[in-house]
CSV table of C-alpha atoms and ligand atoms in Angstrom, one decimal:
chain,number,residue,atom,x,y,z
A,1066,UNK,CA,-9.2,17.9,-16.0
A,1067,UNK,CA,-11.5,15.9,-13.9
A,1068,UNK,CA,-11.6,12.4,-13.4
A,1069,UNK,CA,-13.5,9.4,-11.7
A,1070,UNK,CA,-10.8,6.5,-10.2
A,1071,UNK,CA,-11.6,3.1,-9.7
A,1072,UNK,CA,-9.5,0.8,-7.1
A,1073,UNK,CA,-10.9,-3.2,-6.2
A,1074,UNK,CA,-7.5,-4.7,-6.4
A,1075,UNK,CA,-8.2,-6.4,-3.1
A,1076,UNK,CA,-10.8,-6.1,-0.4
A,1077,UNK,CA,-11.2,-2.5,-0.6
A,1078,UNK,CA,-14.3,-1.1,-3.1
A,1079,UNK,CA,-12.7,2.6,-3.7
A,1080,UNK,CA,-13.9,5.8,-5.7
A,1081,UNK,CA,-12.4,9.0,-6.3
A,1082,UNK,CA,-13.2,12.1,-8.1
A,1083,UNK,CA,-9.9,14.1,-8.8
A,1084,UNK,CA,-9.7,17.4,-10.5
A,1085,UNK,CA,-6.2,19.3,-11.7
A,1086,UNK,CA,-4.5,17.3,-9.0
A,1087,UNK,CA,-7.3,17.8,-6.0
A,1088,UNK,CA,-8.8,15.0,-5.0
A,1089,UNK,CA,-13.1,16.0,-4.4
A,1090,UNK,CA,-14.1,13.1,-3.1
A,1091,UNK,CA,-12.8,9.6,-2.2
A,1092,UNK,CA,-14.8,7.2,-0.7
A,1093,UNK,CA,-13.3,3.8,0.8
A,1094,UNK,CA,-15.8,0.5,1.7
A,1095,UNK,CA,-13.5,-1.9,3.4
A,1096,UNK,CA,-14.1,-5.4,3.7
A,1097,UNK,CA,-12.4,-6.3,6.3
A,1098,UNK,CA,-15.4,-7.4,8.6
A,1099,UNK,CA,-16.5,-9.8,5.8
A,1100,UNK,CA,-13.4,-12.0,5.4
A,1101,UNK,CA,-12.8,-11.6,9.5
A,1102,UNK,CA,-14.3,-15.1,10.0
A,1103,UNK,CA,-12.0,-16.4,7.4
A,1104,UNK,CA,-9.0,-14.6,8.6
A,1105,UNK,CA,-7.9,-13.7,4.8
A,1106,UNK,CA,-9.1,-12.6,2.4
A,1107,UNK,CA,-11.5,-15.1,0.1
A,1108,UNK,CA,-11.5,-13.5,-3.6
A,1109,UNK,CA,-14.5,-14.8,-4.7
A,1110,UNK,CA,-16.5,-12.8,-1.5
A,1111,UNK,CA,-14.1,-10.1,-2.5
A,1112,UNK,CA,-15.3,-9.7,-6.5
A,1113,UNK,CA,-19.3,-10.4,-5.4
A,1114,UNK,CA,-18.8,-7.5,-2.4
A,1115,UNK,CA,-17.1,-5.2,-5.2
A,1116,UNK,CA,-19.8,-5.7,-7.6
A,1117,UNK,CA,-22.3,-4.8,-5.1
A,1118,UNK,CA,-20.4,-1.8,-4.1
A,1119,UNK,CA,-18.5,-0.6,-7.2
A,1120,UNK,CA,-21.6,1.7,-8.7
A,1121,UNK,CA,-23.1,2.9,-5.1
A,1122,UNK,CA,-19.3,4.2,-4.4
A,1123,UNK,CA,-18.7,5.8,-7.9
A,1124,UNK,CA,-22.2,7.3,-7.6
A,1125,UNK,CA,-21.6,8.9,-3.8
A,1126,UNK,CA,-17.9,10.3,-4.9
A,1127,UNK,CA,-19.8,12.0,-7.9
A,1128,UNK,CA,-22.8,13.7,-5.9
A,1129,UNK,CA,-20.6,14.6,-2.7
A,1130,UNK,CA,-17.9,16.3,-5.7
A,1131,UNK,CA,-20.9,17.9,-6.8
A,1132,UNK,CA,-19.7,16.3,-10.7
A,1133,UNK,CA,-21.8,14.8,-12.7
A,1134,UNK,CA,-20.8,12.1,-15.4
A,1135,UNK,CA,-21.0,14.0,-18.1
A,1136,UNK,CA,-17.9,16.5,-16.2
A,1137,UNK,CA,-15.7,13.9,-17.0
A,1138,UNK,CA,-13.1,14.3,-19.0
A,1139,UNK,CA,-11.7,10.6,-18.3
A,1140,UNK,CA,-12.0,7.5,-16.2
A,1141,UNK,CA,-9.2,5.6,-14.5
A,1142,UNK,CA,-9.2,2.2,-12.8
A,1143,UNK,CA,-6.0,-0.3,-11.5
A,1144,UNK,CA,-5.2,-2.7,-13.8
A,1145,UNK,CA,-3.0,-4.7,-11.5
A,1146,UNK,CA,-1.7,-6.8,-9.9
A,1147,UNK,CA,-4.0,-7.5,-7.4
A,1148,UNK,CA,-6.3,-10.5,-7.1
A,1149,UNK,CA,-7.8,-11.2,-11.0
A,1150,UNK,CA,-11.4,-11.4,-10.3
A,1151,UNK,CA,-11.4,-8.8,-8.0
A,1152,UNK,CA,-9.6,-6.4,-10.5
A,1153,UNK,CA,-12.4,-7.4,-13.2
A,1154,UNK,CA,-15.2,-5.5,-11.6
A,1155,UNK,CA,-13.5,-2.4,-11.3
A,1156,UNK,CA,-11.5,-2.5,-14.5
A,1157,UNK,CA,-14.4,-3.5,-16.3
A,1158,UNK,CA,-16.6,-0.5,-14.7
A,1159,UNK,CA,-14.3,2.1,-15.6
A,1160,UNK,CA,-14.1,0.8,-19.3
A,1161,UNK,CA,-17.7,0.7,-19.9
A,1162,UNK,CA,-18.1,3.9,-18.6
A,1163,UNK,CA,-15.6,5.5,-20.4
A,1164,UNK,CA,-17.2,3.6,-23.8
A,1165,UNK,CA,-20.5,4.9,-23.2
A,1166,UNK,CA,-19.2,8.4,-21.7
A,1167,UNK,CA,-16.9,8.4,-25.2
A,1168,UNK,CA,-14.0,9.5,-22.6
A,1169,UNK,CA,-10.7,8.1,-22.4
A,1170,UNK,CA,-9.9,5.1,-20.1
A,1171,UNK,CA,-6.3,4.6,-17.9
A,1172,UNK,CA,-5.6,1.6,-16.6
A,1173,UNK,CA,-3.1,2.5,-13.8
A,1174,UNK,CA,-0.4,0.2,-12.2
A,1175,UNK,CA,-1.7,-0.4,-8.2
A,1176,UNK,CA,2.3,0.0,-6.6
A,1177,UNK,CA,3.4,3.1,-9.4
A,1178,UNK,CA,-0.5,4.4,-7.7
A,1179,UNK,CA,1.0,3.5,-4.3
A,1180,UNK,CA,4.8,5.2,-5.1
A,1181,UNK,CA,3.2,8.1,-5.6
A,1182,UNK,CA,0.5,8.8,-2.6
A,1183,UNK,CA,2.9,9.9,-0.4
A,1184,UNK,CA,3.0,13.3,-2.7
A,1185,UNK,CA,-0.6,13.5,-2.4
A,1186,UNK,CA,-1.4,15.6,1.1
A,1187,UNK,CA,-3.6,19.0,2.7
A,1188,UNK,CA,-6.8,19.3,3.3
A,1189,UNK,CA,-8.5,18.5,0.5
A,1190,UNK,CA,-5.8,16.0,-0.7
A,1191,UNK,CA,-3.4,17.6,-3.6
A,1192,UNK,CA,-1.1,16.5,-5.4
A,1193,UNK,CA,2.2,18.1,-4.9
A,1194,UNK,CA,4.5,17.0,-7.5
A,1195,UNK,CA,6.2,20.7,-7.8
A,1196,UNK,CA,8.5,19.3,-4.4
A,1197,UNK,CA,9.3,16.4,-6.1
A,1198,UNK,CA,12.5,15.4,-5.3
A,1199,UNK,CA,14.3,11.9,-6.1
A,1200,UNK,CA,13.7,9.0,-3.8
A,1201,UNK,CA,13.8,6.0,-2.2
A,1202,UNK,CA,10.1,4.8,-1.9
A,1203,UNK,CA,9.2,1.8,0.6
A,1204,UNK,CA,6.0,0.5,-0.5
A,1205,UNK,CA,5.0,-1.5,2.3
A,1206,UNK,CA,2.1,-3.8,2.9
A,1207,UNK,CA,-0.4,-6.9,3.1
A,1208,UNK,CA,1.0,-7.9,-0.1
A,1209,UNK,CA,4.0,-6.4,-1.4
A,1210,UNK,CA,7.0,-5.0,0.3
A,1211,UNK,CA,9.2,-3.1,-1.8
A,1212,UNK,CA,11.8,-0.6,-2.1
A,1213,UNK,CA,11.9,1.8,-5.4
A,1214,UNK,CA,14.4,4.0,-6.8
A,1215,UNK,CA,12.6,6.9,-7.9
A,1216,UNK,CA,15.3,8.8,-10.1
A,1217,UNK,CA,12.7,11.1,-11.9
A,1218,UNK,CA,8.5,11.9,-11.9
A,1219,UNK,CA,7.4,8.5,-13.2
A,1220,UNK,CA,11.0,7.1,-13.6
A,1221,UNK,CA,11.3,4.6,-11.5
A,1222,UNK,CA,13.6,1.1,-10.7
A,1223,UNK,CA,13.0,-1.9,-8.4
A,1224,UNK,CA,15.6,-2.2,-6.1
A,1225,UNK,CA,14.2,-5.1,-4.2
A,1226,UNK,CA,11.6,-6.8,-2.9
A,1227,UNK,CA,10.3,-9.8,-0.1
A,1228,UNK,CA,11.4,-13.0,-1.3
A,1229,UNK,CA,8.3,-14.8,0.9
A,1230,UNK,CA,6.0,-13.1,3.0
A,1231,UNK,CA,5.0,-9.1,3.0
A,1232,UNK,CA,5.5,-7.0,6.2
A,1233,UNK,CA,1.8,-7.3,6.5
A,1234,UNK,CA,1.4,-10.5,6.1
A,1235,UNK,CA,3.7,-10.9,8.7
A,1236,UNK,CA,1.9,-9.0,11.3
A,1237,UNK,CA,-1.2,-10.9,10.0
A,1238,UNK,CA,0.1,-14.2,10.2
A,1239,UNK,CA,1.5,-13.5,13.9
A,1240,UNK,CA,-1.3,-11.7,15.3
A,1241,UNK,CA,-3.1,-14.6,13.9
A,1242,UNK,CA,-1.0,-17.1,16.3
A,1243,UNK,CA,-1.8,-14.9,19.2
A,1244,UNK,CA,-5.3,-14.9,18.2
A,1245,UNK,CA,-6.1,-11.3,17.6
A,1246,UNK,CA,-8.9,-10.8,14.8
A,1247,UNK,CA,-8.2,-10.4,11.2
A,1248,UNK,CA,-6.7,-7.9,9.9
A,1249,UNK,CA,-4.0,-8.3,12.5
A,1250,UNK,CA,-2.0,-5.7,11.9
A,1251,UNK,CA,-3.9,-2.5,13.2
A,1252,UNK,CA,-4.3,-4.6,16.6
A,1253,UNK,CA,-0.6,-5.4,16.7
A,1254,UNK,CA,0.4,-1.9,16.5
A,1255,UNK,CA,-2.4,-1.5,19.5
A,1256,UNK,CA,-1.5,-3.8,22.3
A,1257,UNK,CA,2.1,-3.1,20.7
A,1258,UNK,CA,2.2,0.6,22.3
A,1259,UNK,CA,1.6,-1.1,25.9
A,1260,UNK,CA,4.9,-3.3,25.5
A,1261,UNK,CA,8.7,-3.6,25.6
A,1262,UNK,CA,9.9,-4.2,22.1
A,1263,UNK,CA,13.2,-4.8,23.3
A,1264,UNK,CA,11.4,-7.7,26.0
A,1265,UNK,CA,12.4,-10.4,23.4
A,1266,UNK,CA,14.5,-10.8,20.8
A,1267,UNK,CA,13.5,-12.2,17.4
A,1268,UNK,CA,15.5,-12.4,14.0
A,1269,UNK,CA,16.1,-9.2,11.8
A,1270,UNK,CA,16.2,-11.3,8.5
A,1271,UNK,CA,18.2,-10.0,6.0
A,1272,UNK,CA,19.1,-7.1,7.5
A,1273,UNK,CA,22.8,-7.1,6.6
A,1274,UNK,CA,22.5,-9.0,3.4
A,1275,UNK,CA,24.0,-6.6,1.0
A,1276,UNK,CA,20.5,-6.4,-1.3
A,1277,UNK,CA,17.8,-4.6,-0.8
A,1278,UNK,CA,15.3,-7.5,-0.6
A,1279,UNK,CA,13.2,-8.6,1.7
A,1280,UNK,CA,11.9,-12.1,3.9
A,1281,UNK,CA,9.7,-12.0,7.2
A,1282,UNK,CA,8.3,-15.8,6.7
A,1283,UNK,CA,11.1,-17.2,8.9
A,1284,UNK,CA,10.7,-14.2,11.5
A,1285,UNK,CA,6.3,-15.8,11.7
A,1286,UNK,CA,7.7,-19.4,12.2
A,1287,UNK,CA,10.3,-18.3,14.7
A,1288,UNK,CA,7.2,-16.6,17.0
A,1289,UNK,CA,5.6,-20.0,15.9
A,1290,UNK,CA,8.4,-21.9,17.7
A,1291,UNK,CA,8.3,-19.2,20.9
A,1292,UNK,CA,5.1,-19.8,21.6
A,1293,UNK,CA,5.1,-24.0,20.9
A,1294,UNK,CA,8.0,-23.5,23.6
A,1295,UNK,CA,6.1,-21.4,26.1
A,1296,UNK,CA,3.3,-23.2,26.3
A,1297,UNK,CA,0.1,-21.2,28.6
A,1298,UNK,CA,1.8,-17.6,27.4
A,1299,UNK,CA,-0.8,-15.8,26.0
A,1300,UNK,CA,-2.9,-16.1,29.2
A,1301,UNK,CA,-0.3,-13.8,30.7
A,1302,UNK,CA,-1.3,-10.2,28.9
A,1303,UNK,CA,1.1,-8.0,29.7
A,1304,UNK,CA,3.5,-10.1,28.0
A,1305,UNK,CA,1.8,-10.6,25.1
A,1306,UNK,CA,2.0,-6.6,24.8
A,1307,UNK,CA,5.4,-7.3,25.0
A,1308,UNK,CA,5.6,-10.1,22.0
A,1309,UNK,CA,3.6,-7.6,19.9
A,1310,UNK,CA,6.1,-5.0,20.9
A,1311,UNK,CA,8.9,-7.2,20.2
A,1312,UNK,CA,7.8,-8.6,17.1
A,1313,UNK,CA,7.2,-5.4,15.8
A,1314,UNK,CA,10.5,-3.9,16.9
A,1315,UNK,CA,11.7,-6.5,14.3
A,1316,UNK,CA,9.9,-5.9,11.5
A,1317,UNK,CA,10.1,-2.3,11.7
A,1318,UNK,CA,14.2,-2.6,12.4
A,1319,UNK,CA,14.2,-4.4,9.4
A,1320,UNK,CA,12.3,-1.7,7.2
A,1321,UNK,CA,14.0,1.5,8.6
A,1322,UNK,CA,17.8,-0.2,8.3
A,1323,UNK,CA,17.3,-1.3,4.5
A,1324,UNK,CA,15.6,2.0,3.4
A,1325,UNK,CA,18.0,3.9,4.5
A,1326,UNK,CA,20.9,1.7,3.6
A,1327,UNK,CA,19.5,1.9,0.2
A,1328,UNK,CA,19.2,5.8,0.4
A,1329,UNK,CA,22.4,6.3,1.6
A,1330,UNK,CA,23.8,3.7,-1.4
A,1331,UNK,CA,22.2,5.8,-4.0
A,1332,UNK,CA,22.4,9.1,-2.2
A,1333,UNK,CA,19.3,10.4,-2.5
A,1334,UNK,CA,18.5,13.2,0.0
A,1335,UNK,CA,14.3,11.7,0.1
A,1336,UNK,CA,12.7,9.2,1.8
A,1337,UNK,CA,8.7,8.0,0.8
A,1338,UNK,CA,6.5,5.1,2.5
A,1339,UNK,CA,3.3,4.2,1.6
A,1340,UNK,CA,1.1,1.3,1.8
A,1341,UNK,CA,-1.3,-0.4,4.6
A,1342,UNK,CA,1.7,-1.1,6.9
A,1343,UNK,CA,2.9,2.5,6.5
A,1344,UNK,CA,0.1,3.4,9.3
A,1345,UNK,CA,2.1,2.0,12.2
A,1346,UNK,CA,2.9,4.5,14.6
A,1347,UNK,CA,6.8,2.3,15.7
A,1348,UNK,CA,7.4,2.2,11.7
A,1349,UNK,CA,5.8,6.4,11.1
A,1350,UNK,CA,8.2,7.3,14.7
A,1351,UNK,CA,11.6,5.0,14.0
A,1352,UNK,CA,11.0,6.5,10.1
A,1353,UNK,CA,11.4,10.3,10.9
A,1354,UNK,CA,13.9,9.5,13.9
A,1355,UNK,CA,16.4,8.1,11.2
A,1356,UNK,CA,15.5,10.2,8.8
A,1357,UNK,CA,15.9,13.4,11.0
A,1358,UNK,CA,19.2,11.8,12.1
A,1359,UNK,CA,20.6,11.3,8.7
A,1360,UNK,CA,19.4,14.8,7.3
A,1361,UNK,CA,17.1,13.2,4.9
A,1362,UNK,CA,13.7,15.0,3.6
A,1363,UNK,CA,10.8,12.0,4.7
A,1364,UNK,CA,7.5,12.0,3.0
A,1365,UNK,CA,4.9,9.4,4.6
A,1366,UNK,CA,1.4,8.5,3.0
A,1367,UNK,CA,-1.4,10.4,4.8
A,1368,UNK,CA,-2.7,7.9,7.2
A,1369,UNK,CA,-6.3,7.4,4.8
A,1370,UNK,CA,-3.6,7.3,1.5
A,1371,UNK,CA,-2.0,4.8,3.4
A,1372,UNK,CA,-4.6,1.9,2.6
A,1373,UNK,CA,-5.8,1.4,-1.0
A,1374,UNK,CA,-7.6,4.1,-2.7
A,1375,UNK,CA,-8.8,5.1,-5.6
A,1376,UNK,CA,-7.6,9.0,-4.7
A,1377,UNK,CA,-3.7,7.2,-5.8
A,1378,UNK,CA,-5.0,6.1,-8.7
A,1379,UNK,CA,-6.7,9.2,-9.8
A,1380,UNK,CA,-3.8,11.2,-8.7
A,1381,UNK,CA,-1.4,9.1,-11.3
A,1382,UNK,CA,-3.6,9.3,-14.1
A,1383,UNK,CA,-4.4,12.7,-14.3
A,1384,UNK,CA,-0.3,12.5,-14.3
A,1385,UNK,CA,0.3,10.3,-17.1
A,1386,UNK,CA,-2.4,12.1,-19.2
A,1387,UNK,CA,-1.2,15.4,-18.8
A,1388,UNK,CA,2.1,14.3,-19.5
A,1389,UNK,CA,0.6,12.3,-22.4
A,1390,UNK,CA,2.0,9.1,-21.4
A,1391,UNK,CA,-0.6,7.2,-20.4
A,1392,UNK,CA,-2.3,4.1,-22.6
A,1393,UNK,CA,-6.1,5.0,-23.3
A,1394,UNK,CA,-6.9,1.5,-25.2
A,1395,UNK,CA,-10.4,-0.1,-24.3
A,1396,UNK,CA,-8.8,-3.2,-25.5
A,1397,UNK,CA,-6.7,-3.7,-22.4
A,1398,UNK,CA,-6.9,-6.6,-20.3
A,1399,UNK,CA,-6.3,-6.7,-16.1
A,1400,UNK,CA,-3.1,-7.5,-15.3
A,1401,UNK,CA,-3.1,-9.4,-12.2
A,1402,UNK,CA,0.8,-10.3,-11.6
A,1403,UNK,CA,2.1,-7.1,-13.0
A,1404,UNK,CA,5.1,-6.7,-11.3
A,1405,UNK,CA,6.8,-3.5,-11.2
A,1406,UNK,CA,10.2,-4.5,-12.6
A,1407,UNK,CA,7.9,-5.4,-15.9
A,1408,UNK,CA,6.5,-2.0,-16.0
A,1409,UNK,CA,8.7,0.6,-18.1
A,1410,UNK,CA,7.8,4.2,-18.3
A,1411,UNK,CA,6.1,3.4,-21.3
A,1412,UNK,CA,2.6,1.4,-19.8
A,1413,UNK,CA,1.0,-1.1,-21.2
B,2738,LIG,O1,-2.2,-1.5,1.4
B,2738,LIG,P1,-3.2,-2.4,2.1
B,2738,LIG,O2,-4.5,-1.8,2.5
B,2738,LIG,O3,-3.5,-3.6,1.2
B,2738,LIG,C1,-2.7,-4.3,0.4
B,2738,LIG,O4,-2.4,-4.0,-0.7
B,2738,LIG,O5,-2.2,-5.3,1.0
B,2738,LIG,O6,-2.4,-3.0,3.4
B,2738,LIG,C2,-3.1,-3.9,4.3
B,2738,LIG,C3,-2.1,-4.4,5.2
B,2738,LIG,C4,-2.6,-5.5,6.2
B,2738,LIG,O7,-1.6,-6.5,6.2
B,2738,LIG,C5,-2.7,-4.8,7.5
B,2738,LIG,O8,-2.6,-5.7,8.6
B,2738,LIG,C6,-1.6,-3.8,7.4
B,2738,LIG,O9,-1.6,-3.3,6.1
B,2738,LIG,N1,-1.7,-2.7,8.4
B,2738,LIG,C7,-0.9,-2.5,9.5
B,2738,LIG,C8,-1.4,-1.4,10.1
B,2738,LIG,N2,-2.5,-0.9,9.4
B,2738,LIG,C9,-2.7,-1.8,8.4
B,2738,LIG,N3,0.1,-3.2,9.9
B,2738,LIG,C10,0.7,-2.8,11.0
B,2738,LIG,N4,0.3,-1.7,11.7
B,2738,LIG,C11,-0.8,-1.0,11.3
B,2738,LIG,N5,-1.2,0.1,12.0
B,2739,LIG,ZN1,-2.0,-1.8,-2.1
């Protein structure tokens, strides 16, 4: 079965040709250097940059798969949640294709696409759902962080989620008060490797809370405060290695402690992480460390699965359609505040 994936849920134009759970070809154009000036992302740049880039992407996937349309045996694209205009272009894309190509159309849930990358690894990407085993899945990034319950292949349960701000927000929203460029979070992780993360001290928020959600707003406003009561720090750069390092230490203490609480709860004997935020190297290291200690089996998202891709999505739908449980309807609409609690095993 091969098929051509569509992901512009945010600032990320991707295409992916997959076949019998190989991924061909994925190509990524990130925007990040166009909303830089704005440091966030602006949606209405975001739709007009994945308008321009939707077809040239879809077309370079094809040629470097060596596929040609009429190889296709279906078309998927996310349907949510994401930003609504941005989802449009892709979703709508996908669906015209797959009306004129007279070939089946999934729209695919962006964090079920997510749950599943870190299965997807090798050189080319495959899928490797035979070693599927039960987990707990963090999904962490600039706009979700989550922890799943995966009981089954494509059985899953929301066991929390951040009550305010995502884990990449967080780093975005910081690294914005120290004045690194947008998106903040790579160049945290950066000057972070040249600190002390235990240098200062900053709040763990709801780390003991017995729930597995999430908040890292108050931990931004209390590096807010630090630096309103430090007044001339950031000229001094080894210690702002050492804030980075320290902020980090938090956020990433906060991560590894609730996963594996939450692993341990349900005993489960696998660990998963995907998402943007799943590329820092204090959050991949601290990860296998407690993992390793605790005898648990940890699967992280290739570093380039990490980030959205269409690859995820294309993975996932072959899934569903093989297992005939996906929804093929040209009549569906984006959905872009899908949450995953709303989504049964039965998609919309
Ligand atoms: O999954 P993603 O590409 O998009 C969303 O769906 O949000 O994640 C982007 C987020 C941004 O907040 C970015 O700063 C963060 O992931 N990120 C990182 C790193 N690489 C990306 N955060 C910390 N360390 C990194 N190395
Ligand atoms: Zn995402």
């Amino acid at each position: 079965m091969t098929l051509l994936a569509i992901e512009t849920s945010c600032d990320e134009t991707s295409a992916a040709v997959v076949r019998d759970g190989v991924v061909l070809a994925n190509a990524v154009s990130s925007q990040a250097q166009l909303h830089a000036e704005y440091g966030g992302v602006v949606p209405e740049l975001a739709t007009r940059a994945h308008l321009r880039n939707c077809l040239p992407a879809a077309n370079m996937v094809l040629r470097s798969a060596n596929v040609t349309a009429s190889d296709l045996d279906a078309i998927a694209a996310t349907q949510g949640p994401g930003l609504p205009s941005a989802l449009l272009v892709g979703f709508q894309f996908g669906q015209t294709l797959a009306f004129v190509l007279q070939k089946p159309f999934v729209g695919i849930h962006h964090h079920e696409a997510h749950l599943y990358s870190p299965w997807i690894a090798g050189d080319p990407p495959r899928a490797n759902f035979e070693n599927f085993q039960p987990s707990v899945s963090l999904i962490v990034s600039g706009g979700h962080t989550m922890l799943v319950h995966v009981t089954a292949e494509l059985e899953h349960r929301l066991l929390g989620s951040t009550l305010d701000d995502a884990a990449g927000e967080c780093f975005d929203k910081v690294a914005k008060l120290i004045g690194l460029p947008y998106p903040g979070g790579p160049e945290m992780d950066r000057l972070a490797e040249r600190g002390n993360p235990a240098a200062f001290s900053f709040p763990r928020p709801m780390i003991h809370e017995p729930n597995d959600d999430f908040s890292f707003s108050g931990l931004k406003t209390s590096v807010r405060y630090f630096l309103r009561d430090h007044p001339g720090f950031l000229n001094e750069q080894p210690r702002v290695f050492d804030l980075c390092a320290s902020v980090q230490a938090g956020i990433v203490d906060v991560l590894v402690t609730k996963t594996l609480k939450a692993a341990h709860r349900l005993r489960v004997r696998c660990v998963t992480a995907s998402g943007g935020v799943t590329c820092n190297r204090a959050l991949r290291r601290e990860l296998s460390s407690a993992c390793e200690r605790a005898g648990i089996t940890l699967r992280l998202a290739e570093r380039n699965l990490c980030t959205d891709n269409a690859a995820m999505i294309g993975v996932l739908a072959e899934r569903r359609l093989r297992r005939g449980n996906a929804s093929t309807s040209l009549d569906a609409d984006v959905r872009p505040s899908w949450t995953l609690d709303q989504y049964t095993n039965t998609p919309h």
